[in-house]
Short mmCIF file of C-alpha atoms in Angstrom, two decimals:
data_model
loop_
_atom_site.label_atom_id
_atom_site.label_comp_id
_atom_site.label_asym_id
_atom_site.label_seq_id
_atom_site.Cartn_x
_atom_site.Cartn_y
_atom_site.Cartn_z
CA UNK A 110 -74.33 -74.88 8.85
CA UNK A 111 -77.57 -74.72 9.67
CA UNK A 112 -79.36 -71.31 10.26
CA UNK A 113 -80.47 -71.79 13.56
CA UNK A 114 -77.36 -73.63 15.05
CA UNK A 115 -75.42 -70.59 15.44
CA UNK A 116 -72.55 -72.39 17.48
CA UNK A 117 -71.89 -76.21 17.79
CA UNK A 118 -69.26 -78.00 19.78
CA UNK A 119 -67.26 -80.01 17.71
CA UNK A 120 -67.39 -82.88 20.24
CA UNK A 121 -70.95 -83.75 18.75
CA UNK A 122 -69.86 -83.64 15.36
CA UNK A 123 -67.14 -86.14 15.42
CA UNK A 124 -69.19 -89.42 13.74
CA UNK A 125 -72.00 -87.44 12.31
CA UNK A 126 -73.49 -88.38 9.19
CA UNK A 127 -73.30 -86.25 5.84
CA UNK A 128 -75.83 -86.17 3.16
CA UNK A 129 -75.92 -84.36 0.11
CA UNK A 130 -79.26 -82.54 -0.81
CA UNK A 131 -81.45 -85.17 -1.90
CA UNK A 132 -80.91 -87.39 1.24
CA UNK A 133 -78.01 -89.88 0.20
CA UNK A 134 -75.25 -90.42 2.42
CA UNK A 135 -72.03 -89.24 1.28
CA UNK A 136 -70.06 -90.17 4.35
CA UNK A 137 -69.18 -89.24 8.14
CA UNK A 138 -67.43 -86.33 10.06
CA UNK A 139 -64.09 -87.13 10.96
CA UNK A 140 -62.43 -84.53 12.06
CA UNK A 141 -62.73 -80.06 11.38
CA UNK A 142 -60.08 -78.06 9.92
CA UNK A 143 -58.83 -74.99 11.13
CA UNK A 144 -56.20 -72.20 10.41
CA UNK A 145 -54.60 -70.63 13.52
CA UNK A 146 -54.33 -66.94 13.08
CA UNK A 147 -51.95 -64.34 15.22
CA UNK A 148 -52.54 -62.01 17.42
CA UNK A 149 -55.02 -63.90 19.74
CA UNK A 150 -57.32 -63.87 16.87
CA UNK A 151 -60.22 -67.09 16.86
CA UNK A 152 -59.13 -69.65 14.35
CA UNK A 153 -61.14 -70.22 11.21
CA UNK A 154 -62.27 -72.95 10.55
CA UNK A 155 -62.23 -74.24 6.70
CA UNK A 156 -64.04 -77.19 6.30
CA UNK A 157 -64.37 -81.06 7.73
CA UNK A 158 -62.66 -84.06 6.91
CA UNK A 159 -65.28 -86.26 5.42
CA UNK A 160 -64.78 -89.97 5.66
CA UNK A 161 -66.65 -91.52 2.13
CA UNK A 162 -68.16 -94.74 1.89
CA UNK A 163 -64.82 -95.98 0.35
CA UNK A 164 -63.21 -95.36 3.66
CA UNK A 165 -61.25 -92.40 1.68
CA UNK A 166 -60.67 -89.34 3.70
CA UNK A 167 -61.83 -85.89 1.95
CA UNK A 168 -62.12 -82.41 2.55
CA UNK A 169 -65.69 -80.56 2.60
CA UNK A 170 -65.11 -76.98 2.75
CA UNK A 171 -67.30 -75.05 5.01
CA UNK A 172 -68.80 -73.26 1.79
CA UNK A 173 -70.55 -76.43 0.85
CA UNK A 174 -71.85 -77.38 4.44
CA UNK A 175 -75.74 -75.60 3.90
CA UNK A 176 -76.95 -76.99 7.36
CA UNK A 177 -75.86 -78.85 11.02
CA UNK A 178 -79.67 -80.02 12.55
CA UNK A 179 -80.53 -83.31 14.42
CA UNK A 180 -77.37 -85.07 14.28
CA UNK A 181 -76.18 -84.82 10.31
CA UNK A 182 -74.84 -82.29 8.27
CA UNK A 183 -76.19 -81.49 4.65
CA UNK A 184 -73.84 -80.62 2.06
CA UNK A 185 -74.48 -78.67 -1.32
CA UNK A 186 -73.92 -82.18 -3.31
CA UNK A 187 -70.78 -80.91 -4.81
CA UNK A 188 -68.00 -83.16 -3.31
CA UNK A 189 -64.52 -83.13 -4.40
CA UNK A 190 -63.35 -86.87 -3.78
CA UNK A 191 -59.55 -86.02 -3.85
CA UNK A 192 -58.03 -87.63 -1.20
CA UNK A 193 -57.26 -84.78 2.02
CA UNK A 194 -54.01 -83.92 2.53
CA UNK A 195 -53.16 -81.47 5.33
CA UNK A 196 -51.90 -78.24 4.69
CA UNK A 197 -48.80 -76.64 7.06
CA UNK A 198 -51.06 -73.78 7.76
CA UNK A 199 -54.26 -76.12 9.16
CA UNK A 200 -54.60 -77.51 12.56
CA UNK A 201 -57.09 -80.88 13.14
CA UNK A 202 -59.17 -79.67 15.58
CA UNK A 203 -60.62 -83.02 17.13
CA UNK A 204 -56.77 -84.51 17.00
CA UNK A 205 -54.62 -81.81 17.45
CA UNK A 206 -56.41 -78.94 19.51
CA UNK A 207 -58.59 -81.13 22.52
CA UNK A 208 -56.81 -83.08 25.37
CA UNK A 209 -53.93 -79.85 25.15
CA UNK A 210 -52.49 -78.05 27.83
CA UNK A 211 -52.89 -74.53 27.66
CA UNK A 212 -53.02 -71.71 30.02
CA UNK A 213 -55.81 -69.09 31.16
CA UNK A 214 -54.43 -65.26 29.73
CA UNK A 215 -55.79 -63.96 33.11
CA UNK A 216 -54.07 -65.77 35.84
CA UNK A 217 -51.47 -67.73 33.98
CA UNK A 218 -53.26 -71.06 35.16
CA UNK A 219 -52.92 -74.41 32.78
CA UNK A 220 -56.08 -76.17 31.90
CA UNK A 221 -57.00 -78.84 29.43
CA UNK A 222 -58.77 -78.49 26.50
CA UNK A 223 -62.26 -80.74 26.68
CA UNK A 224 -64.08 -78.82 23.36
CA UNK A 225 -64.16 -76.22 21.35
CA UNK A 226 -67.38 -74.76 20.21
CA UNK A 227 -67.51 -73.38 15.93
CA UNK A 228 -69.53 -70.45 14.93
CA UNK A 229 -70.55 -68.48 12.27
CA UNK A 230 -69.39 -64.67 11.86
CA UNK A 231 -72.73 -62.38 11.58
CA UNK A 232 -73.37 -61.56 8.10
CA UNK A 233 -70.88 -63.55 6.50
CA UNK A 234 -69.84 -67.01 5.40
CA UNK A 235 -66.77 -67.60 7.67
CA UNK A 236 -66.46 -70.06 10.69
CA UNK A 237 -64.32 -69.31 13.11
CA UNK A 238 -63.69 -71.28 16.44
CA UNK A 239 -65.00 -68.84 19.29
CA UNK A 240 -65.10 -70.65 22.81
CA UNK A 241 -63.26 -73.03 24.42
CA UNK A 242 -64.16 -75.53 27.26
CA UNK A 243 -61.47 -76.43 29.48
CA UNK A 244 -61.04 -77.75 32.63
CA UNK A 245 -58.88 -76.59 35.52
CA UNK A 246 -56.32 -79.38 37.25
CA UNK A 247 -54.70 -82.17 35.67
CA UNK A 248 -57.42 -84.87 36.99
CA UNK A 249 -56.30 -88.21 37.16
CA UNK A 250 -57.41 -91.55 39.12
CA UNK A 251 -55.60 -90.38 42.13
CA UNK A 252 -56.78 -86.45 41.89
CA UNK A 253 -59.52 -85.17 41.92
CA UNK A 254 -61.10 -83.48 38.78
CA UNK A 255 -61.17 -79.52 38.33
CA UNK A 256 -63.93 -77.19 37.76
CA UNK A 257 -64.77 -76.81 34.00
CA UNK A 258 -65.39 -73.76 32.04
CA UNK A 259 -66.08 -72.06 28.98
CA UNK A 260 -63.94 -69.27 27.87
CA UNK A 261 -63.51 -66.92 24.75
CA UNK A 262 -60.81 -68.42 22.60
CA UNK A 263 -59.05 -64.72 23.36
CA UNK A 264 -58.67 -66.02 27.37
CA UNK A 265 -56.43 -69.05 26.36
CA UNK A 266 -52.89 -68.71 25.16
CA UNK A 267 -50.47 -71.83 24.13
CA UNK A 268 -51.66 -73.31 20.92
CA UNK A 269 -51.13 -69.92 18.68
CA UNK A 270 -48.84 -69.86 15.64
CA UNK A 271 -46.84 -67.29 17.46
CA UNK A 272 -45.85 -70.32 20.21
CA UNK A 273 -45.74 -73.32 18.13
CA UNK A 274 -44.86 -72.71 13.89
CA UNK A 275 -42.26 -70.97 12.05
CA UNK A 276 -41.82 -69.91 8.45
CA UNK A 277 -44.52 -69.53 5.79
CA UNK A 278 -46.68 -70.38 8.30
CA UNK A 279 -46.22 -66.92 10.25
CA UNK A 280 -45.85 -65.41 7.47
CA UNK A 281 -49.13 -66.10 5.96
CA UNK A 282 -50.85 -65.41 9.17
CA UNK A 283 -49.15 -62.39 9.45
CA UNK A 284 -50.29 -61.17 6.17
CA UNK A 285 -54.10 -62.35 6.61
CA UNK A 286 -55.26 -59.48 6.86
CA UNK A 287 -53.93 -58.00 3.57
CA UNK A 288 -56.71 -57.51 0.54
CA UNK A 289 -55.53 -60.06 -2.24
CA UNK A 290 -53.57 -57.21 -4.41
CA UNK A 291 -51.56 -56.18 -1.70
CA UNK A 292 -50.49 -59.79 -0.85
CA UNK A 293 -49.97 -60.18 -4.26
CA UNK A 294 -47.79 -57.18 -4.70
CA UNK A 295 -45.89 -58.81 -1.03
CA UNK A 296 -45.52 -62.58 -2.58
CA UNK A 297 -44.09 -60.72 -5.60
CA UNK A 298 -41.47 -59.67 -3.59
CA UNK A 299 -40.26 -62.25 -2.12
CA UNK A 300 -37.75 -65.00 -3.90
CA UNK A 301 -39.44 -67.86 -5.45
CA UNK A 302 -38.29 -70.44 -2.89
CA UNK A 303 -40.36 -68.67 -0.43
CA UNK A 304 -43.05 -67.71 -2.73
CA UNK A 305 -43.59 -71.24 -3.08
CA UNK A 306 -43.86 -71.85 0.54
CA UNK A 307 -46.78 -69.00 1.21
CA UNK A 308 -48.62 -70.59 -2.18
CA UNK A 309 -48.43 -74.23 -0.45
CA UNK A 310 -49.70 -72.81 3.25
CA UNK A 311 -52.28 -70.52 1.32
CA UNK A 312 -56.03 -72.26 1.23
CA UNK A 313 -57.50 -72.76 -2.47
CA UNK A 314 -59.97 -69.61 -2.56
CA UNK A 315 -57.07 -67.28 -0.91
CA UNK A 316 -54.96 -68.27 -3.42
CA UNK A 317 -56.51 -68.16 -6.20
CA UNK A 318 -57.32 -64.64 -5.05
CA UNK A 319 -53.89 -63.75 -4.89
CA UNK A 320 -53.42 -65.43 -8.65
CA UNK A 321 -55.61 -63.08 -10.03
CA UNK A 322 -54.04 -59.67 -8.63
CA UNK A 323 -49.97 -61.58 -10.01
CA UNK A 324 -48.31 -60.72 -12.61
CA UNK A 325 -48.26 -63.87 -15.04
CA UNK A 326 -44.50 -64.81 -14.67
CA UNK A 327 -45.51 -65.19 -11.16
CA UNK A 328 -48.89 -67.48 -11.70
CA UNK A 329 -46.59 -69.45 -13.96
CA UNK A 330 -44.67 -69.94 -11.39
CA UNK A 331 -46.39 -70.57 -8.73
CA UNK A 332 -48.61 -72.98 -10.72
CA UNK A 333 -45.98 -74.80 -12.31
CA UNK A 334 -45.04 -75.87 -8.31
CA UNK A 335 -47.82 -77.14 -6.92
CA UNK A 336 -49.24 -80.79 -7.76
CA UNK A 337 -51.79 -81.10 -10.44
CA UNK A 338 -54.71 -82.14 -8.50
CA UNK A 339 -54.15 -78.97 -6.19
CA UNK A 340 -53.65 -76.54 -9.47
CA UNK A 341 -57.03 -77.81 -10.61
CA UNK A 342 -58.55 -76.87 -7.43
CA UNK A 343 -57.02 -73.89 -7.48
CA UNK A 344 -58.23 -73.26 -10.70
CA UNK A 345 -61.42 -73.83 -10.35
CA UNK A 346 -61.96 -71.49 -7.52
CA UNK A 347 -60.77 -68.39 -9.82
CA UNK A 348 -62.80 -66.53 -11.84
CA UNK A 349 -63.33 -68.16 -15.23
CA UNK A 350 -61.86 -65.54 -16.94
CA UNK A 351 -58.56 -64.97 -15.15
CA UNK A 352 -58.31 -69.04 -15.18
CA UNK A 353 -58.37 -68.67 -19.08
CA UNK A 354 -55.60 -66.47 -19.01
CA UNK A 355 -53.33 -68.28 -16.50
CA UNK A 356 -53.81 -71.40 -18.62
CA UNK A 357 -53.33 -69.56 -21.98
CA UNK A 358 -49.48 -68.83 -20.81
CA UNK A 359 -49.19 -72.88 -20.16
CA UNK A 360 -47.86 -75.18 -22.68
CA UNK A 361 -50.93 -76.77 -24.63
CA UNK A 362 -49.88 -80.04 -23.16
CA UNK A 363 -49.80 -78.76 -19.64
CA UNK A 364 -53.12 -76.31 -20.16
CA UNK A 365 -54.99 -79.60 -21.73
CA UNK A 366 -54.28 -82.02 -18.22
CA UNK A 367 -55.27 -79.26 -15.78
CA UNK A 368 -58.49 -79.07 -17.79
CA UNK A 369 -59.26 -82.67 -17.84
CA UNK A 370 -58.34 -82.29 -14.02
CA UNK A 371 -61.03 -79.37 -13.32
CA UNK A 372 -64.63 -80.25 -12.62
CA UNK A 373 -66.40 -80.40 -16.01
CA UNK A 374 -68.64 -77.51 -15.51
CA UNK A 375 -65.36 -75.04 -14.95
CA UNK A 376 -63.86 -76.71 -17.56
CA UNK A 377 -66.35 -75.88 -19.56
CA UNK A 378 -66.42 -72.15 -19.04
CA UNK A 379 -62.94 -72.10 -19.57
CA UNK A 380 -62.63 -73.77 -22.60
CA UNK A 381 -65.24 -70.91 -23.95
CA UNK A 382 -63.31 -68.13 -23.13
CA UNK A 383 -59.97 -69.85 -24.42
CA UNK A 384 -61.39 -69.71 -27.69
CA UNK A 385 -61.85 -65.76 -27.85
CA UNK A 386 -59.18 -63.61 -28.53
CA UNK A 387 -57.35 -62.00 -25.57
CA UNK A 388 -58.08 -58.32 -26.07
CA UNK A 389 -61.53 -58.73 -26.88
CA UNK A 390 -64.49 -58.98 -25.09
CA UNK A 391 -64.97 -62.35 -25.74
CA UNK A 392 -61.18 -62.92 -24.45
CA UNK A 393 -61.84 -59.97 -21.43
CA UNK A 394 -65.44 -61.49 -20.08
CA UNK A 395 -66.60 -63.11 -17.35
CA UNK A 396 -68.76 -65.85 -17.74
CA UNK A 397 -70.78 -65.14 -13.93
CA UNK A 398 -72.77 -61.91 -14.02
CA UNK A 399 -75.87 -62.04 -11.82
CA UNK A 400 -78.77 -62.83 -14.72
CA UNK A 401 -82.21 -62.60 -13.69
CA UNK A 402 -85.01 -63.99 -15.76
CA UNK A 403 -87.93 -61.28 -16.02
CA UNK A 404 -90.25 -62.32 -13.55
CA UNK A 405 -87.49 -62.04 -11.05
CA UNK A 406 -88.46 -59.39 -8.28
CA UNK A 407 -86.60 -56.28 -6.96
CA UNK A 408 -86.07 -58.77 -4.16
CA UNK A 409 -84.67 -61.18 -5.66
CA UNK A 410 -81.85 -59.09 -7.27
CA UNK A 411 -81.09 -57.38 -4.41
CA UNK A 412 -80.34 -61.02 -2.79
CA UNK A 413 -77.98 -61.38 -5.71
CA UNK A 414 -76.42 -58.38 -5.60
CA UNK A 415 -75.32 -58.81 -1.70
CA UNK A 416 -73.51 -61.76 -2.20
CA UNK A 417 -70.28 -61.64 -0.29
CA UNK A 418 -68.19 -63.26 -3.06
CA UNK A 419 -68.94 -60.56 -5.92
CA UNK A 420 -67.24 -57.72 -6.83
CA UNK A 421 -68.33 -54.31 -6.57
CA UNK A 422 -68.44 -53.90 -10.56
CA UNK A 423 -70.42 -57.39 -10.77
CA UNK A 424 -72.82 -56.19 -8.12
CA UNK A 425 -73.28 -53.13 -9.66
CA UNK A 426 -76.34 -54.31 -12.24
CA UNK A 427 -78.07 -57.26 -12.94
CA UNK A 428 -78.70 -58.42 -16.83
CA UNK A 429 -82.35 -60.03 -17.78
CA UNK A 430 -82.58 -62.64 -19.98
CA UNK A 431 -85.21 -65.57 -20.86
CA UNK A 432 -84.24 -69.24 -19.80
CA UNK A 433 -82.11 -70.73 -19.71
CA UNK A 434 -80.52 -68.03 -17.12
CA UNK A 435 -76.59 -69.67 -17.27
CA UNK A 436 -74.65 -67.81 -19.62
CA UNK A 437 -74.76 -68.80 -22.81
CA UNK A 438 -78.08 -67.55 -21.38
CA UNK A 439 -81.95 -67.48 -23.31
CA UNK A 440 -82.57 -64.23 -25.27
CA UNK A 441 -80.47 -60.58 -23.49
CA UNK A 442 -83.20 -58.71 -22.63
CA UNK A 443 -81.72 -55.42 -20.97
CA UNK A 444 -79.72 -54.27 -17.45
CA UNK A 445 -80.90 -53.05 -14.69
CA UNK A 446 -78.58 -50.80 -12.61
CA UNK A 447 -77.98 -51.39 -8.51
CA UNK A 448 -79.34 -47.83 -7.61
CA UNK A 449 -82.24 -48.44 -9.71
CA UNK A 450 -83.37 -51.50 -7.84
CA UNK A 451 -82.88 -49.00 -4.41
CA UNK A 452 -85.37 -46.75 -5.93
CA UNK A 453 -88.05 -49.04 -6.97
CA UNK A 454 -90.82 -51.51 -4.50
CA UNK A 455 -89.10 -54.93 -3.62
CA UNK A 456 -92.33 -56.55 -5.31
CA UNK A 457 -91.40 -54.62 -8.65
CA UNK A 458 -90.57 -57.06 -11.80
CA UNK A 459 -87.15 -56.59 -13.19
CA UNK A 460 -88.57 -57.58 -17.14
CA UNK A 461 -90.55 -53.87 -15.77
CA UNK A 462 -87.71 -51.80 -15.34
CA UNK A 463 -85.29 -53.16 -17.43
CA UNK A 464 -83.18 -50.58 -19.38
CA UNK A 465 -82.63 -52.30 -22.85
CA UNK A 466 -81.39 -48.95 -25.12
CA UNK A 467 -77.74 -49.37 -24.67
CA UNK A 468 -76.41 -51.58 -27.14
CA UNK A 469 -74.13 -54.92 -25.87
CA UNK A 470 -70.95 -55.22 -26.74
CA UNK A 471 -70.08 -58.12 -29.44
CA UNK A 472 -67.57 -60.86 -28.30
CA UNK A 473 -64.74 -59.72 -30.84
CA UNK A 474 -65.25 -56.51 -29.77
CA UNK A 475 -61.46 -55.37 -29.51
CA UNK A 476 -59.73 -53.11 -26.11
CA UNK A 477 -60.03 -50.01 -27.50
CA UNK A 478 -63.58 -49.97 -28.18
CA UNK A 479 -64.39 -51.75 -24.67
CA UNK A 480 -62.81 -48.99 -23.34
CA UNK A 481 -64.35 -46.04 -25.29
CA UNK A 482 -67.77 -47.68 -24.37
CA UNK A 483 -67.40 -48.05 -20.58
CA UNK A 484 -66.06 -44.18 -20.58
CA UNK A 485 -68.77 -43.08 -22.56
CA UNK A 486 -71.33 -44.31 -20.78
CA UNK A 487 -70.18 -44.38 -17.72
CA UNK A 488 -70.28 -48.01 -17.10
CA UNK A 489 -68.36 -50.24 -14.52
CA UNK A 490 -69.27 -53.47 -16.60
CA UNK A 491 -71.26 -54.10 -19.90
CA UNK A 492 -72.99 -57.45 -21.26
CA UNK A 493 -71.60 -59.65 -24.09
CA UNK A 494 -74.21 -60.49 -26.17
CA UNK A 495 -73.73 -63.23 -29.43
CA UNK A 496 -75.63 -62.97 -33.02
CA UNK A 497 -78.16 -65.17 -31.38
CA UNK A 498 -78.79 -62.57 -28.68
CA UNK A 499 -77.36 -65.22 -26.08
CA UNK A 500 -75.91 -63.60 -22.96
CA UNK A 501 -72.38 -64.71 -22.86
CA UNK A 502 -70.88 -62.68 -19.96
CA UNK A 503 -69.62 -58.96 -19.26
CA UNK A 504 -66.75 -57.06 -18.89
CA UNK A 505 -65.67 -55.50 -16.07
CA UNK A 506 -63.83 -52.20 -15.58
CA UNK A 507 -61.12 -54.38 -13.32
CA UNK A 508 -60.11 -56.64 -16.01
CA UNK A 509 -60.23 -53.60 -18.90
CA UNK A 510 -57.65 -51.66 -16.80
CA UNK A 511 -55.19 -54.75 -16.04
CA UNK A 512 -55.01 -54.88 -20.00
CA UNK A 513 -54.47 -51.29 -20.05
CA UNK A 514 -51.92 -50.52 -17.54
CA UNK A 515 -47.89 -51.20 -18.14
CA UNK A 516 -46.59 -54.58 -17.24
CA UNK A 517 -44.61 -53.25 -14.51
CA UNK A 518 -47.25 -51.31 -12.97
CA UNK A 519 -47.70 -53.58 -9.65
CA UNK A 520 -44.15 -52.41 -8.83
CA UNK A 521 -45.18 -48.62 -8.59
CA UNK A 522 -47.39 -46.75 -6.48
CA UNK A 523 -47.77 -49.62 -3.25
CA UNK A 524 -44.99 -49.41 -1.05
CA UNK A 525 -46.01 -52.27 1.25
CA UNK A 526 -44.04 -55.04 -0.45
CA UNK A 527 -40.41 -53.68 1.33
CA UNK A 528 -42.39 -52.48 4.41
CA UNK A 529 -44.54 -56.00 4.84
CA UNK A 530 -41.76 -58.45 4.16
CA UNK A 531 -39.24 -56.45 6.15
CA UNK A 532 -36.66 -55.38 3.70
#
């Protein structure tokens, strides 16, 4: 949403046009999604339901909403025109949440819900719904209205998963709090019937997430259940590199329709990495490191390098290449280290201060050497570079030890699976 509408009430968004970046409409606001959470906690909100041109309902995650200003809401012109399909975890907010009878934490008093109001946590990408506007008495022709307020979503009680859902529900809400490994190492636990419940309430990026911390039985699995059009979204909201492995277990028929399925960009990326060997670089990669061309500023890297979505072993250097700067990039020109960038003016030019006497690793590089290289220099990721001196991606010290480790190591060393689930 827009940077300086820091909290909207979703009673003026219902009917509000949406245009994609270059001023086209794609469609109109029909309705917000939401994901009630336990414990009191504010809802987040996931995205809007989009009615097309077609008269097709869709979803438009909240990642891909870059502004709310003057009555329309600008998108980032990537639109996935599946048809929406609600989720047992979501909650409409405009047709499930407003016109309900609730009650006020503090006295016990019932109220109706007029609005709720959706705003953006500080620092971070996430929406969550944070006030609600109710109104006291039950009105009516033949009464006469109540005062109306505005209250913390905290001072309300009767629409939380605790009062009205059972099942995978709870149990995903229960567990929201968990990083994606240790829900992994929980859903691991569990038997697949209900495995396959938490993977259907999960949203696409949490997911996927969780996908990426399994053990590959278990991605099989969990893949193999859910429709085709929802594996592809799935899939596409992974890392390129784990994606390539998950579909590299599939059978070629199977691993050929979810690719046709994927946007053609992801596709793309994934096809590349398909055709490395596994334990090689090539295989091991990812194809998203931050790349900076050299006139790129201290600035501008350190932008990069906060991004919420990266981890810390992608954030922890930036790689300089010429155009184009998309990996298979223009000509690898060096790294530059995080604490480096701390140390040097935010005007400073990366091509400057670019450290280019470490040699890149070659994409049939096999494990062993990857290995012996990161220890030796003490490196948390190092570039991929072809015999045309193309950037192709970089491994990362995460994906090195998942090769490295025993098969049966996410069954050691947690202890939260029995505790979490119960048993």
């Amino acid at each position: 949403m827009a940077s300086g509408a820091s909290r909207v009430f979703v009673s003026h968004l219902a009917g509000v046009p949406v245009f994609d970046p270059n001023g086209d409409q794609v469609g109109r606001v029909r309705d917000l999604v939401a994901m009630l959470r336990v414990g009191g906690r504010p809802p987040r909100v996931l995205g809007m339901v989009v009615e097309v041109l077609s008269r097709r309902r869709i979803f438009l995650p909240m990642t891909r909403i870059t502004g709310v200003a003057s009555g329309q809401v600008i998108t980032t012109g990537v639109v996935n025109m599946r048809r929406f399909e609600q989720r047992p975890t979501e909650r409409l907010v405009l047709g499930e949440l407003l016109d309900r009878r609730v009650q006020l934490v503090e006295n016990g008093e019932e109220v109706t819900v007029l609005d709720v109001a959706v705003q953006q946590l500080p620092a971070r990408r996430e929406w969550e719904i944070g006030k609600v506007f109710v109104r006291r008495g039950r009105g009516g022709a033949l009464r006469r209205r109540g005062e109306a307020l505005t209250v913390d979503w905290s001072a309300v009680t009767g629409f939380t998963l605790e009062e009205d859902s059972q099942g995978a529900e709870s149990l995903v809400a229960t567990f929201e709090r968990l990083r994606p490994a240790d829900l992994a190492n929980v859903m691991h636990h569990l038997t697949p019937k209900r495995r396959a419940e938490v993977a259907a309430a999960l949203d696409d990026d949490r997911l996927a997430d969780v996908l990426e911390e399994l053990p590959e039985d278990d991605q099989v699995e969990i893949l193999g259940k859910l429709e085709d059009d929802r594996a592809a979204d799935v899939l596409e909201a992974m890392d390129p590199d784990d994606a390539a492995d998950l579909l590299s277990e599939l059978p070629e028929d199977d691993k050929e329709r979810l690719l046709a399925l994927m946007r053609p960009g992801d596709a793309a990326d994934v096809r590349r990495l398909l055709a490395y060997e596994e334990r090689t670089a090539g295989g091991l990669m990812t194809t998203e490191p931050i790349v900076l061309r050299p006139d790129a500023t201290v600035a501008d890297a350190l932008a990069r390098v906060r991004r919420q979505d990266l981890s810390p072993a992608l954030a922890a250097q930036v790689y300089v290449c010429r155009a184009p700067d998309e990996t298979p990039t223009g000509k690898y020109l060096g790294t530059v280290h995080f604490q480096r960038l701390l140390r040097d003016p935010p005007f400073t030019l990366v091509g400057s201060i670019v450290e280019s006497d470490l040699p890149p690793l070659a994409p049939d590089t096999p494990l062993p050497q990857i290995t012996g290289y990161l220890a030796a220099y003490n490196m948390v990721a190092a570039p991929v570079v072809d015999e045309s001196g193309s950037l192709l991606g970089a491994v990362t010290v995460d994906d090195v030890l998942d090769h490295l480790l025993p098969d049966d190591w996410r069954e050691t060393g947690y202890g939260l699976a029995e505790a979490a689930s119960g048993r």
